[in-house]
Tab-separated table of C-alpha atoms in Angstrom:
chain	number	residue	atom	x	y	z
A	1	UNK	CA	120.199	-4.307	-58.300
A	2	UNK	CA	119.344	-2.215	-55.350
A	3	UNK	CA	116.703	-0.366	-57.368
A	4	UNK	CA	114.962	-3.593	-58.301
A	5	UNK	CA	114.932	-4.706	-54.709
A	6	UNK	CA	113.308	-1.452	-53.622
A	7	UNK	CA	110.558	-1.836	-56.239
A	8	UNK	CA	109.820	-5.365	-55.044
A	9	UNK	CA	109.510	-4.185	-51.452
A	10	UNK	CA	107.047	-1.453	-52.473
A	11	UNK	CA	104.860	-3.954	-54.317
A	12	UNK	CA	104.759	-6.270	-51.300
A	13	UNK	CA	103.689	-3.369	-49.063
A	14	UNK	CA	100.898	-2.481	-51.477
A	15	UNK	CA	99.702	-6.074	-51.479
A	16	UNK	CA	99.699	-6.164	-47.689
A	17	UNK	CA	97.619	-2.964	-47.574
A	18	UNK	CA	95.112	-4.404	-50.029
A	19	UNK	CA	94.796	-7.554	-47.936
A	20	UNK	CA	94.217	-5.515	-44.767
A	21	UNK	CA	91.506	-3.501	-46.494
A	22	UNK	CA	89.734	-6.647	-47.675
A	23	UNK	CA	89.865	-8.108	-44.153
A	24	UNK	CA	88.357	-4.933	-42.699
A	25	UNK	CA	85.529	-5.045	-45.245
A	26	UNK	CA	84.792	-8.689	-44.432
A	27	UNK	CA	84.735	-8.076	-40.683
A	28	UNK	CA	82.371	-5.123	-41.088
A	29	UNK	CA	80.089	-7.222	-43.264
A	30	UNK	CA	80.017	-10.019	-40.668
A	31	UNK	CA	79.257	-7.584	-37.864
A	32	UNK	CA	76.346	-6.111	-39.809
A	33	UNK	CA	74.951	-9.557	-40.550
A	34	UNK	CA	75.193	-10.653	-36.906
A	35	UNK	CA	73.335	-7.524	-35.719
A	36	UNK	CA	70.286	-8.226	-37.979
A	37	UNK	CA	67.429	-10.521	-36.623
A	38	UNK	CA	67.788	-13.890	-38.225
A	39	UNK	CA	64.685	-15.826	-39.366
A	40	UNK	CA	64.384	-19.416	-40.380
A	41	UNK	CA	64.421	-19.835	-44.097
A	42	UNK	CA	63.914	-22.751	-46.408
A	43	UNK	CA	66.122	-23.488	-49.347
A	44	UNK	CA	64.937	-24.798	-52.636
A	45	UNK	CA	63.855	-28.421	-52.412
A	46	UNK	CA	62.401	-27.970	-48.906
A	47	UNK	CA	65.745	-28.198	-47.029
A	48	UNK	CA	66.259	-25.869	-44.106
A	49	UNK	CA	69.186	-23.474	-43.858
A	50	UNK	CA	71.300	-24.985	-41.113
A	51	UNK	CA	73.563	-21.951	-41.050
A	52	UNK	CA	70.968	-20.226	-38.786
A	53	UNK	CA	71.516	-20.305	-35.055
A	54	UNK	CA	69.533	-22.372	-32.529
A	55	UNK	CA	68.071	-19.180	-31.031
A	56	UNK	CA	66.300	-18.298	-34.264
A	57	UNK	CA	64.782	-21.784	-34.487
A	58	UNK	CA	63.336	-21.548	-30.941
A	59	UNK	CA	61.754	-18.178	-31.685
A	60	UNK	CA	60.180	-19.564	-34.836
A	61	UNK	CA	58.745	-22.520	-32.941
A	62	UNK	CA	57.208	-20.213	-30.314
A	63	UNK	CA	55.651	-17.991	-32.958
A	64	UNK	CA	54.218	-20.972	-34.795
A	65	UNK	CA	52.657	-22.407	-31.601
A	66	UNK	CA	51.099	-19.033	-30.739
A	67	UNK	CA	49.546	-18.684	-34.161
A	68	UNK	CA	48.154	-22.228	-34.013
A	69	UNK	CA	46.587	-21.576	-30.578
A	70	UNK	CA	44.964	-18.368	-31.797
A	71	UNK	CA	43.607	-20.102	-34.852
A	72	UNK	CA	42.152	-22.940	-32.742
A	73	UNK	CA	40.496	-20.417	-30.387
A	74	UNK	CA	38.946	-18.599	-33.300
A	75	UNK	CA	37.760	-21.767	-34.932
A	76	UNK	CA	36.378	-23.140	-31.636
A	77	UNK	CA	32.709	-22.118	-31.184
A	78	UNK	CA	31.521	-20.742	-27.840
A	79	UNK	CA	28.743	-22.706	-26.129
A	80	UNK	CA	25.344	-20.948	-26.235
A	81	UNK	CA	24.463	-18.930	-23.125
A	82	UNK	CA	21.735	-20.486	-21.000
A	83	UNK	CA	18.547	-18.579	-20.328
A	84	UNK	CA	16.380	-18.590	-17.247
A	85	UNK	CA	13.281	-20.763	-17.475
A	86	UNK	CA	10.448	-22.106	-15.389
A	87	UNK	CA	8.531	-25.359	-15.126
A	88	UNK	CA	4.783	-25.748	-14.832
A	89	UNK	CA	2.277	-28.547	-14.403
A	90	UNK	CA	-0.519	-29.588	-16.735
A	91	UNK	CA	-2.892	-27.293	-14.867
A	92	UNK	CA	-0.639	-24.299	-15.539
A	93	UNK	CA	0.758	-23.974	-12.014
A	94	UNK	CA	4.419	-22.897	-11.969
A	95	UNK	CA	6.380	-25.281	-9.764
A	96	UNK	CA	9.964	-24.026	-10.117
A	97	UNK	CA	12.154	-21.314	-11.572
A	98	UNK	CA	15.635	-22.118	-12.945
A	99	UNK	CA	18.181	-19.328	-13.379
A	100	UNK	CA	21.020	-19.050	-15.887
A	101	UNK	CA	23.369	-20.603	-13.296
A	102	UNK	CA	21.079	-23.645	-12.932
A	103	UNK	CA	19.877	-22.545	-9.477
A	104	UNK	CA	16.387	-23.949	-8.878
A	105	UNK	CA	13.866	-21.954	-6.827
A	106	UNK	CA	10.646	-23.537	-5.606
A	107	UNK	CA	7.742	-22.340	-3.435
A	108	UNK	CA	8.720	-22.571	0.215
A	109	UNK	CA	12.404	-21.759	-0.361
A	110	UNK	CA	14.015	-19.026	1.734
A	111	UNK	CA	15.829	-16.657	-0.598
A	112	UNK	CA	17.708	-13.392	-0.844
A	113	UNK	CA	16.172	-10.504	-2.779
A	114	UNK	CA	18.148	-7.606	-4.143
A	115	UNK	CA	17.826	-4.299	-2.324
A	116	UNK	CA	17.873	-1.159	-4.428
A	117	UNK	CA	19.284	0.911	-1.585
A	118	UNK	CA	23.077	1.295	-1.550
A	119	UNK	CA	25.047	-0.302	1.287
A	120	UNK	CA	22.007	-2.318	2.351
A	121	UNK	CA	22.075	-6.111	2.778
A	122	UNK	CA	19.798	-8.342	0.761
A	123	UNK	CA	16.221	-8.771	1.868
A	124	UNK	CA	15.296	-12.207	3.206
A	125	UNK	CA	11.972	-13.699	2.148
A	126	UNK	CA	10.141	-16.961	1.694
A	127	UNK	CA	8.657	-17.772	-1.724
A	128	UNK	CA	4.921	-18.423	-1.564
A	129	UNK	CA	4.128	-19.030	-5.236
A	130	UNK	CA	4.959	-17.970	-8.788
A	131	UNK	CA	2.692	-16.292	-11.316
A	132	UNK	CA	2.877	-14.685	-14.742
A	133	UNK	CA	2.018	-11.067	-15.405
A	134	UNK	CA	0.006	-9.827	-18.357
A	135	UNK	CA	3.256	-9.330	-20.283
A	136	UNK	CA	4.458	-12.866	-19.466
A	137	UNK	CA	6.926	-11.680	-16.824
A	138	UNK	CA	7.525	-14.173	-14.042
A	139	UNK	CA	6.511	-12.732	-10.671
A	140	UNK	CA	6.551	-14.265	-7.212
A	141	UNK	CA	4.711	-13.644	-3.971
A	142	UNK	CA	7.082	-13.592	-1.009
A	143	UNK	CA	6.626	-13.411	2.753
A	144	UNK	CA	8.985	-11.100	4.597
A	145	UNK	CA	11.541	-11.893	7.261
A	146	UNK	CA	12.735	-8.811	9.134
A	147	UNK	CA	16.326	-8.399	10.247
A	148	UNK	CA	17.213	-6.875	13.583
A	149	UNK	CA	18.221	-3.636	11.832
A	150	UNK	CA	14.811	-3.453	10.131
A	151	UNK	CA	12.877	-3.539	13.419
A	152	UNK	CA	12.472	-0.271	15.390
A	153	UNK	CA	15.139	0.072	18.027
A	154	UNK	CA	12.633	0.778	20.803
A	155	UNK	CA	10.816	-2.491	20.074
A	156	UNK	CA	14.021	-4.507	20.062
A	157	UNK	CA	15.250	-2.950	23.310
A	158	UNK	CA	12.049	-4.068	25.053
A	159	UNK	CA	12.722	-7.596	23.798
A	160	UNK	CA	16.284	-7.539	25.131
A	161	UNK	CA	15.019	-6.303	28.492
A	162	UNK	CA	12.449	-9.099	28.682
A	163	UNK	CA	15.073	-11.725	27.924
A	164	UNK	CA	17.389	-10.398	30.604
A	165	UNK	CA	14.560	-10.356	33.143
A	166	UNK	CA	13.667	-13.956	32.339
A	167	UNK	CA	17.278	-15.061	32.751
A	168	UNK	CA	18.283	-12.657	35.562
A	169	UNK	CA	21.657	-11.717	34.021
A	170	UNK	CA	21.397	-12.939	30.458
A	171	UNK	CA	24.879	-14.451	30.389
A	172	UNK	CA	23.730	-17.862	29.242
A	173	UNK	CA	21.674	-16.554	26.351
A	174	UNK	CA	22.900	-17.320	22.869
A	175	UNK	CA	21.937	-13.810	21.797
A	176	UNK	CA	24.991	-12.381	23.574
A	177	UNK	CA	27.202	-13.597	20.708
A	178	UNK	CA	27.344	-10.708	18.180
A	179	UNK	CA	27.618	-13.117	15.238
A	180	UNK	CA	24.509	-15.048	16.251
A	181	UNK	CA	22.754	-11.837	17.247
A	182	UNK	CA	22.871	-10.627	13.648
A	183	UNK	CA	21.472	-13.964	12.432
A	184	UNK	CA	18.156	-13.583	14.279
A	185	UNK	CA	15.154	-12.798	12.095
A	186	UNK	CA	11.501	-11.985	12.795
A	187	UNK	CA	8.846	-13.633	10.663
A	188	UNK	CA	5.805	-11.666	9.500
A	189	UNK	CA	2.584	-12.176	7.572
A	190	UNK	CA	3.348	-9.293	5.211
A	191	UNK	CA	3.269	-10.522	1.586
A	192	UNK	CA	4.744	-8.610	-1.347
A	193	UNK	CA	5.250	-9.231	-5.074
A	194	UNK	CA	8.668	-9.154	-6.745
A	195	UNK	CA	10.103	-9.943	-10.150
A	196	UNK	CA	11.931	-13.249	-10.356
A	197	UNK	CA	15.014	-11.438	-11.658
A	198	UNK	CA	15.501	-9.924	-8.168
A	199	UNK	CA	16.521	-13.314	-6.704
A	200	UNK	CA	20.104	-13.393	-5.444
A	201	UNK	CA	20.494	-16.806	-3.832
A	202	UNK	CA	19.063	-19.216	-1.280
A	203	UNK	CA	19.444	-19.445	2.479
A	204	UNK	CA	18.371	-21.646	5.394
A	205	UNK	CA	16.115	-20.432	8.217
A	206	UNK	CA	15.489	-22.455	11.386
A	207	UNK	CA	12.716	-21.959	13.930
A	208	UNK	CA	13.132	-22.290	17.711
A	209	UNK	CA	10.441	-22.163	20.363
A	210	UNK	CA	12.357	-19.873	22.748
A	211	UNK	CA	15.714	-18.230	23.261
A	212	UNK	CA	17.034	-21.146	25.313
A	213	UNK	CA	16.332	-23.625	22.511
A	214	UNK	CA	18.277	-21.354	20.143
A	215	UNK	CA	21.541	-22.526	21.718
A	216	UNK	CA	21.529	-25.353	19.192
A	217	UNK	CA	21.872	-22.869	16.331
A	218	UNK	CA	25.189	-22.936	14.463
A	219	UNK	CA	26.254	-19.807	12.594
A	220	UNK	CA	26.987	-21.386	9.228
A	221	UNK	CA	27.062	-19.657	5.875
A	222	UNK	CA	23.635	-18.416	4.741
A	223	UNK	CA	21.937	-19.708	7.887
A	224	UNK	CA	19.489	-17.783	10.079
A	225	UNK	CA	16.930	-18.458	12.808
A	226	UNK	CA	13.773	-16.870	14.188
A	227	UNK	CA	11.778	-17.137	17.401
A	228	UNK	CA	9.230	-14.326	17.317
A	229	UNK	CA	7.072	-12.676	14.709
A	230	UNK	CA	6.804	-8.988	13.869
A	231	UNK	CA	3.734	-7.006	12.825
A	232	UNK	CA	4.818	-3.920	10.829
A	233	UNK	CA	1.398	-2.257	11.188
A	234	UNK	CA	1.271	-2.326	14.993
A	235	UNK	CA	5.072	-2.413	15.413
A	236	UNK	CA	4.875	-5.172	17.974
A	237	UNK	CA	6.626	-8.504	18.414
A	238	UNK	CA	4.479	-11.546	19.061
A	239	UNK	CA	5.100	-15.179	19.791
A	240	UNK	CA	4.573	-17.765	17.085
A	241	UNK	CA	3.492	-20.387	19.659
A	242	UNK	CA	0.492	-18.509	21.061
A	243	UNK	CA	1.827	-18.552	24.623
A	244	UNK	CA	1.207	-15.968	27.333
A	245	UNK	CA	4.225	-13.753	27.855
A	246	UNK	CA	4.881	-11.183	30.557
A	247	UNK	CA	7.145	-8.195	30.152
A	248	UNK	CA	7.346	-4.517	29.238
A	249	UNK	CA	6.978	-5.188	25.514
A	250	UNK	CA	3.778	-7.202	26.060
A	251	UNK	CA	1.888	-4.548	28.003
A	252	UNK	CA	-0.959	-2.605	26.448
A	253	UNK	CA	-0.285	1.029	25.650
A	254	UNK	CA	-2.981	3.102	27.311
A	255	UNK	CA	-3.778	6.561	25.974
A	256	UNK	CA	-3.198	9.625	28.108
A	257	UNK	CA	-5.867	10.463	30.651
A	258	UNK	CA	-8.188	13.147	29.349
A	259	UNK	CA	-9.765	15.459	31.967
A	260	UNK	CA	-13.504	16.002	32.100
A	261	UNK	CA	-14.648	19.006	30.095
A	262	UNK	CA	-15.593	22.037	32.128
A	263	UNK	CA	-19.315	22.922	32.022
A	264	UNK	CA	-18.486	26.575	31.390
A	265	UNK	CA	-16.631	25.994	28.155
A	266	UNK	CA	-19.125	23.677	26.453
A	267	UNK	CA	-22.646	24.478	25.369
A	268	UNK	CA	-25.222	22.372	27.173
A	269	UNK	CA	-28.075	21.206	24.943
A	270	UNK	CA	-31.523	20.271	26.191
A	271	UNK	CA	-32.389	16.609	26.302
A	272	UNK	CA	-35.142	15.206	24.146
A	273	UNK	CA	-38.640	15.235	25.571
A	274	UNK	CA	-40.573	11.985	25.661
A	275	UNK	CA	-43.958	12.420	23.963
A	276	UNK	CA	-45.135	8.806	23.693
A	277	UNK	CA	-44.627	5.587	25.608
A	278	UNK	CA	-45.559	2.387	23.835
A	279	UNK	CA	-47.403	-0.376	25.574
A	280	UNK	CA	-50.977	0.962	25.386
A	281	UNK	CA	-53.616	-1.576	24.412
A	282	UNK	CA	-54.613	-1.189	20.762
A	283	UNK	CA	-58.334	-1.639	21.404
A	284	UNK	CA	-58.372	1.007	24.131
A	285	UNK	CA	-56.352	3.372	21.955
A	286	UNK	CA	-58.729	2.902	19.006
A	287	UNK	CA	-61.794	3.618	21.146
A	288	UNK	CA	-60.122	6.714	22.597
A	289	UNK	CA	-59.288	8.106	19.129
A	290	UNK	CA	-62.869	7.517	17.929
A	291	UNK	CA	-64.198	9.447	20.886
A	292	UNK	CA	-61.729	12.284	20.289
A	293	UNK	CA	-62.684	12.549	16.606
A	294	UNK	CA	-66.381	12.551	17.488
A	295	UNK	CA	-65.790	15.472	19.837
A	296	UNK	CA	-63.793	17.267	17.119
A	297	UNK	CA	-66.587	16.701	14.572
A	298	UNK	CA	-69.170	18.157	16.962
A	299	UNK	CA	-66.980	21.182	17.597
A	300	UNK	CA	-66.457	21.683	13.843
A	301	UNK	CA	-70.201	21.554	13.173
A	302	UNK	CA	-70.777	24.138	15.847
A	303	UNK	CA	-68.155	26.488	14.393
A	304	UNK	CA	-69.011	26.047	10.702
A	305	UNK	CA	-72.689	25.302	10.921
A	306	UNK	CA	-72.564	22.294	8.555
A	307	UNK	CA	-71.760	18.608	8.687
A	308	UNK	CA	-68.956	19.068	6.186
A	309	UNK	CA	-67.090	21.296	8.603
A	310	UNK	CA	-67.425	18.626	11.247
A	311	UNK	CA	-66.067	15.903	8.936
A	312	UNK	CA	-63.138	18.096	7.960
A	313	UNK	CA	-62.296	18.804	11.597
A	314	UNK	CA	-62.502	15.114	12.528
A	315	UNK	CA	-60.327	13.907	9.638
A	316	UNK	CA	-57.484	16.352	10.177
A	317	UNK	CA	-54.108	15.034	11.332
A	318	UNK	CA	-53.884	17.817	13.878
A	319	UNK	CA	-56.909	16.376	15.639
A	320	UNK	CA	-55.264	12.949	15.991
A	321	UNK	CA	-51.946	14.430	17.167
A	322	UNK	CA	-53.756	16.615	19.685
A	323	UNK	CA	-55.587	13.583	21.064
A	324	UNK	CA	-52.358	11.556	21.415
A	325	UNK	CA	-50.502	14.415	23.116
A	326	UNK	CA	-53.388	14.918	25.528
A	327	UNK	CA	-53.377	11.187	26.353
A	328	UNK	CA	-49.629	11.303	27.075
A	329	UNK	CA	-49.957	14.380	29.269
A	330	UNK	CA	-52.794	12.700	31.176
A	331	UNK	CA	-50.648	9.706	32.088
A	332	UNK	CA	-52.407	7.460	29.562
A	333	UNK	CA	-55.675	7.766	31.464
A	334	UNK	CA	-58.327	7.809	28.736
A	335	UNK	CA	-61.087	9.232	30.996
A	336	UNK	CA	-59.019	12.169	32.172
A	337	UNK	CA	-57.756	12.803	28.625
A	338	UNK	CA	-61.319	12.977	27.272
A	339	UNK	CA	-62.254	15.464	30.002
A	340	UNK	CA	-59.411	17.701	28.845
A	341	UNK	CA	-60.459	17.302	25.188
A	342	UNK	CA	-63.951	18.574	26.039
A	343	UNK	CA	-62.391	21.965	26.772
A	344	UNK	CA	-60.260	21.925	23.590
A	345	UNK	CA	-61.300	19.163	21.150
A	346	UNK	CA	-59.763	20.816	18.069
A	347	UNK	CA	-56.286	22.415	18.076
A	348	UNK	CA	-55.894	25.958	16.881
A	349	UNK	CA	-55.386	26.103	13.128
A	350	UNK	CA	-52.159	27.510	11.829
A	351	UNK	CA	-53.925	30.257	9.882
A	352	UNK	CA	-55.573	31.389	13.097
A	353	UNK	CA	-52.191	31.932	14.706
A	354	UNK	CA	-52.070	35.287	12.904
A	355	UNK	CA	-54.240	38.277	13.493
A	356	UNK	CA	-56.474	39.742	10.840
A	357	UNK	CA	-54.228	42.796	10.543
A	358	UNK	CA	-51.190	40.618	9.824
A	359	UNK	CA	-53.100	38.723	7.171
A	360	UNK	CA	-54.300	41.927	5.497
A	361	UNK	CA	-50.837	43.513	5.605
A	362	UNK	CA	-49.263	40.515	3.907
A	363	UNK	CA	-52.162	40.146	1.470
A	364	UNK	CA	-50.794	42.502	-1.178
A	365	UNK	CA	-47.121	41.509	-0.935
A	366	UNK	CA	-47.251	37.832	-1.788
A	367	UNK	CA	-47.601	36.542	-5.362
A	368	UNK	CA	-49.642	33.414	-5.696
A	369	UNK	CA	-51.068	31.373	-8.553
A	370	UNK	CA	-53.691	28.709	-8.703
A	371	UNK	CA	-53.340	26.764	-11.954
A	372	UNK	CA	-52.911	29.290	-14.783
A	373	UNK	CA	-54.792	32.102	-12.972
A	374	UNK	CA	-52.850	34.685	-11.057
A	375	UNK	CA	-54.305	36.487	-8.056
A	376	UNK	CA	-54.449	40.267	-8.237
A	377	UNK	CA	-51.604	41.100	-5.927
A	378	UNK	CA	-48.461	43.098	-6.136
A	379	UNK	CA	-45.760	40.910	-7.690
A	380	UNK	CA	-42.537	40.832	-5.678
A	381	UNK	CA	-39.685	38.361	-5.460
A	382	UNK	CA	-39.680	35.612	-2.885
A	383	UNK	CA	-36.625	37.040	-1.202
A	384	UNK	CA	-38.794	39.897	0.182
A	385	UNK	CA	-41.167	37.443	1.894
A	386	UNK	CA	-40.816	35.990	5.325
A	387	UNK	CA	-42.015	32.706	6.709
A	388	UNK	CA	-44.964	34.395	8.408
A	389	UNK	CA	-46.084	36.069	5.184
A	390	UNK	CA	-45.918	32.850	3.208
A	391	UNK	CA	-47.953	30.986	5.799
A	392	UNK	CA	-50.584	33.738	6.018
A	393	UNK	CA	-50.940	33.975	2.244
A	394	UNK	CA	-51.242	30.210	1.892
A	395	UNK	CA	-54.019	30.083	4.464
A	396	UNK	CA	-55.822	32.993	2.834
A	397	UNK	CA	-55.724	31.332	-0.592
A	398	UNK	CA	-56.974	28.096	0.910
A	399	UNK	CA	-59.978	29.827	2.496
A	400	UNK	CA	-60.851	31.622	-0.723
A	401	UNK	CA	-60.586	28.380	-2.740
A	402	UNK	CA	-62.896	26.566	-0.324
A	403	UNK	CA	-65.406	29.414	-0.385
A	404	UNK	CA	-65.458	29.582	-4.176
A	405	UNK	CA	-65.961	25.834	-4.485
A	406	UNK	CA	-68.965	26.012	-2.179
A	407	UNK	CA	-70.718	28.890	-3.986
A	408	UNK	CA	-69.595	27.870	-7.502
A	409	UNK	CA	-67.895	31.168	-8.096
A	410	UNK	CA	-64.455	32.112	-9.263
A	411	UNK	CA	-61.574	33.342	-7.190
């Protein structure tokens, strides 16, 4: 009996061990299932698995909403990007320019223009008109406004000094405020051309007659004012009202005093000599010239022995010039001039200025040709001849040509 009882106890122990092992396996399986990420699933027939936790259902809802939003964004079409455009009249005149941001620019607007220099504020201009280039690019003519920093410092300091002198101390001037001081501009007549793409916004510019009227200016956003104008060529400030102003900046700049040149250092040239004074009666002058030519003709006949020599002497220009010079030297007294012409009615010919020896010496050293016939002389280049030789040879050839024509011979 005792043996049977022992066997039964052993069997019960074995059963208990088996049960413990099965429990351990189940617990391990549950732990592994709880550690895995649970997802919502759907059973057959469309019923959901309600064994899943609430946390898994919330995550699924979030994921579904995210996917739906992404799909709607993808399916939603983006609006087309606007392009800049311009409006024109029937005559072709461009009246306005509209940017991509629907900002409208018209002639007369004060605008900002982009500056290509780094760390430099925008340029301020006034639009004059729009025009199209040859490549259909929209251009605009603008008139410049100069900032205080764009004006030479010496010019601006003269302006500040004038304003302080006009107001004694300058305490009541609006320009003492540094904010308003930087808002002052200077208008100019300088016009430049820019591309419409350089526009960077619009601004407001007010005009005041003087610095005291500028007290009404309020330093708002994109607001400026101007009182004076600036000329970049002369680098001077001027009033836009045309009034008379007194001050250091309005005085004329005189050049430095130049001393008189010393007579020793400069070459002194002779003055021109007066050889004729107008105002002589034409009839008296004509009678005087006729008398002078008659005297020259008589002298020529006496020298040459023929009437032809007298006609040649009377018709020469030297005879007329000699008569006019004699009249001038005689104080325009025709009687006294004729008395002087009796002694010398015909001026000395240029060929007679040389002696016979000089003419003979230069006779064989000058080449000369009359038509296709060459004179028998030693041929040399013109660089070996002087002015005296050329003149002597010319006169000699002239005399020989005249002599041959008279006697019918050849040279």
